[in-house]
Amino acid sequence: MIISGKELSARLKAEMAEQVKTFPAKYGRVPHLVVILVGDNPASVSYVTGKAKASAEVGIRNTTIRRPESISEAELLGLIAELNADPEVDGILVQLPLPKHIDESKVIEAIDQAKDVDGFHPLNVAALWQKQPCTLPCTPKGIIKMLKAAGVEIAGKRAVVIGRSNIVGLPVSKLLLDANATVTMAHSRTRNLAEVTRQAEILVVAIGRPKFVTADMVSEGTVVIDVGVNRDPETGKLCGDVDFAAIEPKASVITPVPGGVGPMTICCLMENTIECFLRSR
Ligand code: GUN
């Protein structure tokens, strides 16, 4: 079975659009998401465009603020301070990566926790690891939604996560653990990686290397979640971290790239924006 994140996210966005329609009468306005894009990295431009498009579909007000690569850290922090103080702004997202001369952690910490729709603020991260209510990071949240929608039972399963980033690997491991999976976190220094991944009943791959996971690394019947967005060096087309054509016949459930995890990430960003809006009412 191929899980279409595109179809699932379209359904969820349609439900959110119905909900958001009721907000002007109840609260006087719709939620407002501000996205800050520094520079013109083509991948970032494309992600930010996707976020604006999804906002329009759901009925969320979207403001995309573009600043040149040369913006100073102080200027960026000043902009965030203004948005924190603005009662008409519910969610703030600074598209990553930022230019080298800007300290990403400082920027993430500067965002008001209540407006941190990415769930990257240290207070949100701490809350996640302490099982306290918090804004969940979008990609891990979307992955759990896909597993649930596909009817995958997580409890008791052996889950292997390849990649240990703050954005995906670490938080998705925690969410799988909270759903009672037995979680192994694998990475570039893991010895005998194929031996580890063959044990997986659920395999989440987030390392950013085209077609890194090959058929010999996956057992029959595995649930495979591919978080990668890469260019295939041979064809120049978008591809995941997983060799989809080779693994799809072995997997019980698999996500495609494009049209898998990516649309679910954006969908969860919409949900987080609504949650931040409602929490502050
Ligand atoms: N860059 C790549 N993924 C993300 C994300 O989920 N949020 C932000 N802000 N930047 C990203």
PDB file of C-alpha atoms and ligand atoms in Angstrom:
ATOM      1  CA  MET A   1       0.000   0.000   0.000  1.00  0.00           C
ATOM      2  CA  ILE A   2       1.268   3.444  -0.932  1.00  0.00           C
ATOM      3  CA  ILE A   3       0.169   6.144   1.560  1.00  0.00           C
ATOM      4  CA  SER A   4      -0.619   9.326  -0.330  1.00  0.00           C
ATOM      5  CA  GLY A   5       0.254  12.272   1.866  1.00  0.00           C
ATOM      6  CA  LYS A   6      -1.161  14.420  -0.876  1.00  0.00           C
ATOM      7  CA  GLU A   7      -4.649  12.884  -0.573  1.00  0.00           C
ATOM      8  CA  LEU A   8      -4.631  12.667   3.219  1.00  0.00           C
ATOM      9  CA  SER A   9      -3.478  16.273   3.565  1.00  0.00           C
ATOM     10  CA  ALA A  10      -6.135  17.434   1.069  1.00  0.00           C
ATOM     11  CA  ARG A  11      -8.837  15.810   3.250  1.00  0.00           C
ATOM     12  CA  LEU A  12      -7.453  17.299   6.452  1.00  0.00           C
ATOM     13  CA  LYS A  13      -7.062  20.757   4.881  1.00  0.00           C
ATOM     14  CA  ALA A  14     -10.697  20.655   3.689  1.00  0.00           C
ATOM     15  CA  GLU A  15     -11.798  19.866   7.281  1.00  0.00           C
ATOM     16  CA  MET A  16      -9.660  22.709   8.639  1.00  0.00           C
ATOM     17  CA  ALA A  17     -11.112  25.096   6.034  1.00  0.00           C
ATOM     18  CA  GLU A  18     -14.628  24.322   7.362  1.00  0.00           C
ATOM     19  CA  GLN A  19     -13.436  25.018  10.906  1.00  0.00           C
ATOM     20  CA  VAL A  20     -11.647  28.272   9.987  1.00  0.00           C
ATOM     21  CA  LYS A  21     -14.810  29.555   8.236  1.00  0.00           C
ATOM     22  CA  THR A  22     -16.509  29.710  11.629  1.00  0.00           C
ATOM     23  CA  PHE A  23     -13.748  31.821  13.212  1.00  0.00           C
ATOM     24  CA  PRO A  24     -14.650  35.335  11.998  1.00  0.00           C
ATOM     25  CA  ALA A  25     -18.099  35.079  13.629  1.00  0.00           C
ATOM     26  CA  LYS A  26     -16.651  33.561  16.809  1.00  0.00           C
ATOM     27  CA  TYR A  27     -13.357  35.407  17.180  1.00  0.00           C
ATOM     28  CA  GLY A  28     -13.545  38.374  14.809  1.00  0.00           C
ATOM     29  CA  ARG A  29     -10.812  37.147  12.460  1.00  0.00           C
ATOM     30  CA  VAL A  30      -8.976  34.165  10.980  1.00  0.00           C
ATOM     31  CA  PRO A  31      -5.553  32.856  12.166  1.00  0.00           C
ATOM     32  CA  HIS A  32      -2.517  34.706  10.814  1.00  0.00           C
ATOM     33  CA  LEU A  33       0.751  32.957   9.963  1.00  0.00           C
ATOM     34  CA  VAL A  34       3.902  34.978   9.239  1.00  0.00           C
ATOM     35  CA  VAL A  35       6.688  33.213   7.362  1.00  0.00           C
ATOM     36  CA  ILE A  36      10.142  34.812   7.194  1.00  0.00           C
ATOM     37  CA  LEU A  37      12.393  33.863   4.308  1.00  0.00           C
ATOM     38  CA  VAL A  38      16.005  35.071   4.337  1.00  0.00           C
ATOM     39  CA  GLY A  39      17.828  34.916   1.002  1.00  0.00           C
ATOM     40  CA  ASP A  40      16.735  33.009  -2.075  1.00  0.00           C
ATOM     41  CA  ASN A  41      17.718  29.361  -1.648  1.00  0.00           C
ATOM     42  CA  PRO A  42      15.510  27.689  -4.312  1.00  0.00           C
ATOM     43  CA  ALA A  43      14.361  24.851  -2.018  1.00  0.00           C
ATOM     44  CA  SER A  44      13.398  27.352   0.703  1.00  0.00           C
ATOM     45  CA  VAL A  45      11.550  29.552  -1.813  1.00  0.00           C
ATOM     46  CA  SER A  46       9.595  26.512  -2.954  1.00  0.00           C
ATOM     47  CA  TYR A  47       8.735  25.440   0.629  1.00  0.00           C
ATOM     48  CA  VAL A  48       7.601  28.943   1.539  1.00  0.00           C
ATOM     49  CA  THR A  49       5.420  29.108  -1.589  1.00  0.00           C
ATOM     50  CA  GLY A  50       3.852  25.766  -0.594  1.00  0.00           C
ATOM     51  CA  LYS A  51       3.071  27.155   2.856  1.00  0.00           C
ATOM     52  CA  ALA A  52       1.378  30.233   1.368  1.00  0.00           C
ATOM     53  CA  LYS A  53      -0.671  28.062  -0.997  1.00  0.00           C
ATOM     54  CA  ALA A  54      -1.824  25.752   1.807  1.00  0.00           C
ATOM     55  CA  SER A  55      -2.731  28.772   3.961  1.00  0.00           C
ATOM     56  CA  ALA A  56      -4.967  30.064   1.143  1.00  0.00           C
ATOM     57  CA  GLU A  57      -6.661  26.658   0.845  1.00  0.00           C
ATOM     58  CA  VAL A  58      -7.399  26.524   4.577  1.00  0.00           C
ATOM     59  CA  GLY A  59      -8.412  30.192   4.845  1.00  0.00           C
ATOM     60  CA  ILE A  60      -5.480  31.165   7.044  1.00  0.00           C
ATOM     61  CA  ARG A  61      -4.033  34.639   6.499  1.00  0.00           C
ATOM     62  CA  ASN A  62      -0.431  34.300   5.335  1.00  0.00           C
ATOM     63  CA  THR A  63       2.213  36.995   5.266  1.00  0.00           C
ATOM     64  CA  THR A  64       5.547  36.037   3.758  1.00  0.00           C
ATOM     65  CA  ILE A  65       8.325  38.471   4.676  1.00  0.00           C
ATOM     66  CA  ARG A  66      11.403  38.266   2.464  1.00  0.00           C
ATOM     67  CA  ARG A  67      14.719  39.670   3.580  1.00  0.00           C
ATOM     68  CA  PRO A  68      18.074  39.648   1.762  1.00  0.00           C
ATOM     69  CA  GLU A  69      20.848  37.182   2.603  1.00  0.00           C
ATOM     70  CA  SER A  70      22.769  40.201   3.978  1.00  0.00           C
ATOM     71  CA  ILE A  71      20.297  40.900   6.820  1.00  0.00           C
ATOM     72  CA  SER A  72      22.106  41.116  10.161  1.00  0.00           C
ATOM     73  CA  GLU A  73      21.240  38.861  13.078  1.00  0.00           C
ATOM     74  CA  ALA A  74      20.190  41.938  15.076  1.00  0.00           C
ATOM     75  CA  GLU A  75      17.797  43.062  12.326  1.00  0.00           C
ATOM     76  CA  LEU A  76      16.236  39.613  12.117  1.00  0.00           C
ATOM     77  CA  LEU A  77      15.843  39.459  15.915  1.00  0.00           C
ATOM     78  CA  GLY A  78      14.264  42.939  15.787  1.00  0.00           C
ATOM     79  CA  LEU A  79      11.736  41.759  13.203  1.00  0.00           C
ATOM     80  CA  ILE A  80      10.841  38.748  15.355  1.00  0.00           C
ATOM     81  CA  ALA A  81      10.400  40.987  18.409  1.00  0.00           C
ATOM     82  CA  GLU A  82       7.913  43.125  16.457  1.00  0.00           C
ATOM     83  CA  LEU A  83       5.952  40.052  15.367  1.00  0.00           C
ATOM     84  CA  ASN A  84       5.978  38.649  18.924  1.00  0.00           C
ATOM     85  CA  ALA A  85       4.413  41.895  20.135  1.00  0.00           C
ATOM     86  CA  ASP A  86       1.810  42.062  17.352  1.00  0.00           C
ATOM     87  CA  PRO A  87      -1.561  40.749  18.625  1.00  0.00           C
ATOM     88  CA  GLU A  88      -2.654  40.202  15.005  1.00  0.00           C
ATOM     89  CA  VAL A  89       0.067  37.549  14.496  1.00  0.00           C
ATOM     90  CA  ASP A  90      -0.608  34.001  15.738  1.00  0.00           C
ATOM     91  CA  GLY A  91       2.224  32.001  14.199  1.00  0.00           C
ATOM     92  CA  ILE A  92       5.827  32.858  13.264  1.00  0.00           C
ATOM     93  CA  LEU A  93       7.986  30.575  11.133  1.00  0.00           C
ATOM     94  CA  VAL A  94      11.549  31.381  10.126  1.00  0.00           C
ATOM     95  CA  GLN A  95      12.462  29.187   7.166  1.00  0.00           C
ATOM     96  CA  LEU A  96      15.691  27.258   7.784  1.00  0.00           C
ATOM     97  CA  PRO A  97      18.550  27.070   6.974  1.00  0.00           C
ATOM     98  CA  LEU A  98      19.689  30.633   7.699  1.00  0.00           C
ATOM     99  CA  PRO A  99      22.889  32.232   6.352  1.00  0.00           C
ATOM    100  CA  LYS A 100      26.063  31.249   8.213  1.00  0.00           C
ATOM    101  CA  HIS A 101      26.472  34.651   9.932  1.00  0.00           C
ATOM    102  CA  ILE A 102      23.159  34.185  11.783  1.00  0.00           C
ATOM    103  CA  ASP A 103      22.904  31.956  14.865  1.00  0.00           C
ATOM    104  CA  GLU A 104      19.893  29.705  14.223  1.00  0.00           C
ATOM    105  CA  SER A 105      19.402  28.790  17.872  1.00  0.00           C
ATOM    106  CA  LYS A 106      19.265  32.442  18.874  1.00  0.00           C
ATOM    107  CA  VAL A 107      16.612  33.081  16.237  1.00  0.00           C
ATOM    108  CA  ILE A 108      14.495  30.077  17.250  1.00  0.00           C
ATOM    109  CA  GLU A 109      14.730  31.071  20.924  1.00  0.00           C
ATOM    110  CA  ALA A 110      13.656  34.621  20.086  1.00  0.00           C
ATOM    111  CA  ILE A 111      10.252  33.473  18.808  1.00  0.00           C
ATOM    112  CA  ASP A 112       7.496  33.653  21.432  1.00  0.00           C
ATOM    113  CA  GLN A 113       6.830  30.040  22.465  1.00  0.00           C
ATOM    114  CA  ALA A 114       3.091  30.635  22.002  1.00  0.00           C
ATOM    115  CA  LYS A 115       3.690  31.595  18.340  1.00  0.00           C
ATOM    116  CA  ASP A 116       6.255  28.871  17.589  1.00  0.00           C
ATOM    117  CA  VAL A 117       4.274  26.955  14.942  1.00  0.00           C
ATOM    118  CA  ASP A 118       7.356  24.844  14.066  1.00  0.00           C
ATOM    119  CA  GLY A 119       7.648  23.472  17.611  1.00  0.00           C
ATOM    120  CA  PHE A 120      11.397  24.207  17.537  1.00  0.00           C
ATOM    121  CA  HIS A 121      11.569  26.553  20.576  1.00  0.00           C
ATOM    122  CA  PRO A 122      13.537  25.000  23.481  1.00  0.00           C
ATOM    123  CA  LEU A 123      10.456  25.261  25.722  1.00  0.00           C
ATOM    124  CA  ASN A 124       8.382  23.302  23.183  1.00  0.00           C
ATOM    125  CA  VAL A 125      11.173  20.743  22.781  1.00  0.00           C
ATOM    126  CA  ALA A 126      11.413  20.352  26.567  1.00  0.00           C
ATOM    127  CA  ALA A 127       7.645  19.968  26.830  1.00  0.00           C
ATOM    128  CA  LEU A 128       7.687  17.231  24.172  1.00  0.00           C
ATOM    129  CA  TRP A 129      10.365  15.275  26.062  1.00  0.00           C
ATOM    130  CA  GLN A 130       8.436  15.671  29.316  1.00  0.00           C
ATOM    131  CA  LYS A 131       5.104  14.634  27.754  1.00  0.00           C
ATOM    132  CA  GLN A 132       3.620  18.052  28.501  1.00  0.00           C
ATOM    133  CA  PRO A 133       1.134  19.747  26.144  1.00  0.00           C
ATOM    134  CA  CYS A 134       3.107  21.533  23.412  1.00  0.00           C
ATOM    135  CA  THR A 135       3.277  22.447  19.743  1.00  0.00           C
ATOM    136  CA  LEU A 136       4.631  19.364  17.990  1.00  0.00           C
ATOM    137  CA  PRO A 137       7.117  19.748  15.135  1.00  0.00           C
ATOM    138  CA  CYS A 138       5.251  19.424  11.821  1.00  0.00           C
ATOM    139  CA  THR A 139       7.082  16.576  10.082  1.00  0.00           C
ATOM    140  CA  PRO A 140       7.036  14.126  13.032  1.00  0.00           C
ATOM    141  CA  LYS A 141       3.384  14.992  13.705  1.00  0.00           C
ATOM    142  CA  GLY A 142       2.551  14.358  10.037  1.00  0.00           C
ATOM    143  CA  ILE A 143       4.351  11.001  10.083  1.00  0.00           C
ATOM    144  CA  ILE A 144       2.311   9.767  13.063  1.00  0.00           C
ATOM    145  CA  LYS A 145      -0.908  10.925  11.346  1.00  0.00           C
ATOM    146  CA  MET A 146       0.051   8.960   8.200  1.00  0.00           C
ATOM    147  CA  LEU A 147       0.756   5.800  10.199  1.00  0.00           C
ATOM    148  CA  LYS A 148      -2.603   6.119  11.969  1.00  0.00           C
ATOM    149  CA  ALA A 149      -4.460   6.812   8.717  1.00  0.00           C
ATOM    150  CA  ALA A 150      -2.885   3.699   7.166  1.00  0.00           C
ATOM    151  CA  GLY A 151      -4.085   1.654  10.149  1.00  0.00           C
ATOM    152  CA  VAL A 152      -0.534   0.836  11.273  1.00  0.00           C
ATOM    153  CA  GLU A 153      -0.426  -0.366  14.882  1.00  0.00           C
ATOM    154  CA  ILE A 154       2.641   1.269  16.488  1.00  0.00           C
ATOM    155  CA  ALA A 155       2.475  -0.188  20.013  1.00  0.00           C
ATOM    156  CA  GLY A 156       4.940  -2.997  20.586  1.00  0.00           C
ATOM    157  CA  LYS A 157       6.579  -2.661  17.153  1.00  0.00           C
ATOM    158  CA  ARG A 158      10.299  -2.403  16.483  1.00  0.00           C
ATOM    159  CA  ALA A 159      10.802   1.037  14.932  1.00  0.00           C
ATOM    160  CA  VAL A 160      14.114   2.164  13.449  1.00  0.00           C
ATOM    161  CA  VAL A 161      14.707   5.848  12.725  1.00  0.00           C
ATOM    162  CA  ILE A 162      17.688   6.726  10.515  1.00  0.00           C
ATOM    163  CA  GLY A 163      18.804  10.315  11.168  1.00  0.00           C
ATOM    164  CA  ARG A 164      18.988  12.270  14.425  1.00  0.00           C
ATOM    165  CA  SER A 165      18.162  15.863  13.464  1.00  0.00           C
ATOM    166  CA  ASN A 166      16.330  18.259  15.778  1.00  0.00           C
ATOM    167  CA  ILE A 167      13.668  18.734  13.088  1.00  0.00           C
ATOM    168  CA  VAL A 168      12.821  15.084  12.333  1.00  0.00           C
ATOM    169  CA  GLY A 169      14.931  12.215  13.714  1.00  0.00           C
ATOM    170  CA  LEU A 170      14.905  13.115  17.411  1.00  0.00           C
ATOM    171  CA  PRO A 171      11.267  14.224  17.740  1.00  0.00           C
ATOM    172  CA  VAL A 172       9.806  11.413  15.595  1.00  0.00           C
ATOM    173  CA  SER A 173      11.731   8.910  17.742  1.00  0.00           C
ATOM    174  CA  LYS A 174      10.121  10.411  20.830  1.00  0.00           C
ATOM    175  CA  LEU A 175       6.611  10.300  19.307  1.00  0.00           C
ATOM    176  CA  LEU A 176       7.090   6.647  18.300  1.00  0.00           C
ATOM    177  CA  LEU A 177       8.312   5.891  21.824  1.00  0.00           C
ATOM    178  CA  ASP A 178       5.251   7.646  23.280  1.00  0.00           C
ATOM    179  CA  ALA A 179       3.126   5.442  21.008  1.00  0.00           C
ATOM    180  CA  ASN A 180       4.852   2.440  22.686  1.00  0.00           C
ATOM    181  CA  ALA A 181       7.161   1.365  19.863  1.00  0.00           C
ATOM    182  CA  THR A 182      10.614  -0.021  20.711  1.00  0.00           C
ATOM    183  CA  VAL A 183      12.760   2.614  19.049  1.00  0.00           C
ATOM    184  CA  THR A 184      16.291   2.355  17.678  1.00  0.00           C
ATOM    185  CA  MET A 185      17.932   5.592  16.547  1.00  0.00           C
ATOM    186  CA  ALA A 186      20.429   4.859  13.784  1.00  0.00           C
ATOM    187  CA  HIS A 187      22.760   7.342  12.095  1.00  0.00           C
ATOM    188  CA  SER A 188      25.900   7.788  10.017  1.00  0.00           C
ATOM    189  CA  ARG A 189      28.083   6.144  12.691  1.00  0.00           C
ATOM    190  CA  THR A 190      25.861   3.088  13.233  1.00  0.00           C
ATOM    191  CA  ARG A 191      27.786  -0.128  12.622  1.00  0.00           C
ATOM    192  CA  ASN A 192      26.143  -2.751  10.378  1.00  0.00           C
ATOM    193  CA  LEU A 193      23.288  -0.419   9.522  1.00  0.00           C
ATOM    194  CA  ALA A 194      21.622  -2.946   7.200  1.00  0.00           C
ATOM    195  CA  GLU A 195      21.491  -5.470  10.029  1.00  0.00           C
ATOM    196  CA  VAL A 196      19.763  -2.883  12.217  1.00  0.00           C
ATOM    197  CA  THR A 197      17.283  -1.742   9.565  1.00  0.00           C
ATOM    198  CA  ARG A 198      16.352  -5.334   8.654  1.00  0.00           C
ATOM    199  CA  GLN A 199      15.012  -5.656  12.215  1.00  0.00           C
ATOM    200  CA  ALA A 200      12.631  -2.753  11.648  1.00  0.00           C
ATOM    201  CA  GLU A 201       8.894  -3.272  11.427  1.00  0.00           C
ATOM    202  CA  ILE A 202       8.542   0.487  10.999  1.00  0.00           C
ATOM    203  CA  LEU A 203      11.430   2.274   9.271  1.00  0.00           C
ATOM    204  CA  VAL A 204      11.615   6.080   9.193  1.00  0.00           C
ATOM    205  CA  VAL A 205      14.375   7.508   7.022  1.00  0.00           C
ATOM    206  CA  ALA A 206      15.462  11.141   7.370  1.00  0.00           C
ATOM    207  CA  ILE A 207      19.078  11.531   6.350  1.00  0.00           C
ATOM    208  CA  GLY A 208      18.894  13.501   3.098  1.00  0.00           C
ATOM    209  CA  ARG A 209      20.787  11.136   0.801  1.00  0.00           C
ATOM    210  CA  PRO A 210      19.157  10.079  -2.477  1.00  0.00           C
ATOM    211  CA  LYS A 211      18.075   6.401  -2.543  1.00  0.00           C
ATOM    212  CA  PHE A 212      20.304   5.621   0.468  1.00  0.00           C
ATOM    213  CA  VAL A 213      18.093   2.745   1.667  1.00  0.00           C
ATOM    214  CA  THR A 214      18.326  -0.183  -0.707  1.00  0.00           C
ATOM    215  CA  ALA A 215      16.174  -3.329  -0.962  1.00  0.00           C
ATOM    216  CA  ASP A 216      18.638  -5.516   0.983  1.00  0.00           C
ATOM    217  CA  MET A 217      18.234  -3.209   4.018  1.00  0.00           C
ATOM    218  CA  VAL A 218      14.491  -3.827   4.379  1.00  0.00           C
ATOM    219  CA  SER A 219      12.596  -6.959   5.442  1.00  0.00           C
ATOM    220  CA  GLU A 220       9.404  -8.218   3.838  1.00  0.00           C
ATOM    221  CA  GLY A 221       6.290  -6.455   5.215  1.00  0.00           C
ATOM    222  CA  THR A 222       8.059  -3.402   6.683  1.00  0.00           C
ATOM    223  CA  VAL A 223       6.287  -0.034   6.957  1.00  0.00           C
ATOM    224  CA  VAL A 224       8.594   2.496   5.279  1.00  0.00           C
ATOM    225  CA  ILE A 225       8.335   6.259   5.828  1.00  0.00           C
ATOM    226  CA  ASP A 226      10.601   8.305   3.557  1.00  0.00           C
ATOM    227  CA  VAL A 227      11.275  11.859   4.742  1.00  0.00           C
ATOM    228  CA  GLY A 228      13.978  12.644   2.158  1.00  0.00           C
ATOM    229  CA  VAL A 229      13.646  15.295  -0.520  1.00  0.00           C
ATOM    230  CA  ASN A 230      16.604  14.989  -2.876  1.00  0.00           C
ATOM    231  CA  ARG A 231      17.486  15.325  -6.531  1.00  0.00           C
ATOM    232  CA  ASP A 232      18.251  12.013  -8.180  1.00  0.00           C
ATOM    233  CA  PRO A 233      21.818  12.531  -9.488  1.00  0.00           C
ATOM    234  CA  GLU A 234      21.001  10.403 -12.558  1.00  0.00           C
ATOM    235  CA  THR A 235      17.618  11.770 -13.636  1.00  0.00           C
ATOM    236  CA  GLY A 236      17.567  15.161 -11.888  1.00  0.00           C
ATOM    237  CA  LYS A 237      14.058  14.329 -10.610  1.00  0.00           C
ATOM    238  CA  LEU A 238      12.899  14.584  -6.983  1.00  0.00           C
ATOM    239  CA  CYS A 239      13.548  11.418  -5.024  1.00  0.00           C
ATOM    240  CA  GLY A 240      13.550  10.253  -1.431  1.00  0.00           C
ATOM    241  CA  ASP A 241      16.134   8.665   0.856  1.00  0.00           C
ATOM    242  CA  VAL A 242      14.653   5.294  -0.077  1.00  0.00           C
ATOM    243  CA  ASP A 243      14.994   3.424  -3.384  1.00  0.00           C
ATOM    244  CA  PHE A 244      11.214   3.404  -3.877  1.00  0.00           C
ATOM    245  CA  ALA A 245      11.041   1.184  -6.987  1.00  0.00           C
ATOM    246  CA  ALA A 246      13.140  -1.534  -5.359  1.00  0.00           C
ATOM    247  CA  ILE A 247      11.506  -1.423  -1.917  1.00  0.00           C
ATOM    248  CA  GLU A 248       7.833  -0.868  -2.766  1.00  0.00           C
ATOM    249  CA  PRO A 249       7.273  -4.571  -3.641  1.00  0.00           C
ATOM    250  CA  LYS A 250       8.699  -5.647  -0.232  1.00  0.00           C
ATOM    251  CA  ALA A 251       7.061  -3.010   1.972  1.00  0.00           C
ATOM    252  CA  SER A 252       3.578  -3.486   3.426  1.00  0.00           C
ATOM    253  CA  VAL A 253       3.140   0.291   3.486  1.00  0.00           C
ATOM    254  CA  ILE A 254       5.383   2.955   1.933  1.00  0.00           C
ATOM    255  CA  THR A 255       5.282   6.724   1.373  1.00  0.00           C
ATOM    256  CA  PRO A 256       6.189   8.179  -2.027  1.00  0.00           C
ATOM    257  CA  VAL A 257       8.422  11.197  -2.785  1.00  0.00           C
ATOM    258  CA  PRO A 258       7.025  13.606  -3.821  1.00  0.00           C
ATOM    259  CA  GLY A 259       3.465  13.397  -2.458  1.00  0.00           C
ATOM    260  CA  GLY A 260       4.215  11.607   0.825  1.00  0.00           C
ATOM    261  CA  VAL A 261       5.566  13.192   3.994  1.00  0.00           C
ATOM    262  CA  GLY A 262       6.064  16.674   2.439  1.00  0.00           C
ATOM    263  CA  PRO A 263       2.372  17.592   2.065  1.00  0.00           C
ATOM    264  CA  MET A 264       1.681  16.243   5.582  1.00  0.00           C
ATOM    265  CA  THR A 265       4.337  18.573   7.036  1.00  0.00           C
ATOM    266  CA  ILE A 266       2.596  21.588   5.519  1.00  0.00           C
ATOM    267  CA  CYS A 267      -0.793  20.277   6.621  1.00  0.00           C
ATOM    268  CA  CYS A 268       0.450  20.019  10.219  1.00  0.00           C
ATOM    269  CA  LEU A 269       1.822  23.547  10.000  1.00  0.00           C
ATOM    270  CA  MET A 270      -1.726  24.696   9.220  1.00  0.00           C
ATOM    271  CA  GLU A 271      -3.023  22.693  12.181  1.00  0.00           C
ATOM    272  CA  ASN A 272      -0.355  24.167  14.476  1.00  0.00           C
ATOM    273  CA  THR A 273      -1.253  27.691  13.350  1.00  0.00           C
ATOM    274  CA  ILE A 274      -4.914  27.050  14.201  1.00  0.00           C
ATOM    275  CA  GLU A 275      -3.894  25.562  17.569  1.00  0.00           C
ATOM    276  CA  CYS A 276      -1.750  28.614  18.439  1.00  0.00           C
ATOM    277  CA  PHE A 277      -4.625  30.918  17.408  1.00  0.00           C
ATOM    278  CA  LEU A 278      -7.167  29.041  19.531  1.00  0.00           C
ATOM    279  CA  ARG A 279      -4.853  28.758  22.544  1.00  0.00           C
ATOM    280  CA  SER A 280      -4.450  32.526  22.652  1.00  0.00           C
ATOM    281  CA  ARG A 281      -8.226  33.179  22.475  1.00  0.00           C
TER     282      ARG A 281
HETATM  283  N1  GUN B   1      13.561  23.809   6.691  1.00  0.00           N
HETATM  284  C1  GUN B   1      13.353  22.513   6.391  1.00  0.00           C
HETATM  285  N2  GUN B   1      12.305  22.028   7.080  1.00  0.00           N
HETATM  286  C2  GUN B   1      11.847  23.044   7.840  1.00  0.00           C
HETATM  287  C3  GUN B   1      10.774  23.173   8.762  1.00  0.00           C
HETATM  288  O1  GUN B   1      10.023  22.228   9.066  1.00  0.00           O
HETATM  289  N3  GUN B   1      10.616  24.403   9.322  1.00  0.00           N
HETATM  290  C4  GUN B   1      11.429  25.447   9.048  1.00  0.00           C
HETATM  291  N4  GUN B   1      11.202  26.602   9.663  1.00  0.00           N
HETATM  292  N5  GUN B   1      12.430  25.366   8.200  1.00  0.00           N
HETATM  293  C5  GUN B   1      12.635  24.166   7.593  1.00  0.00           C
END
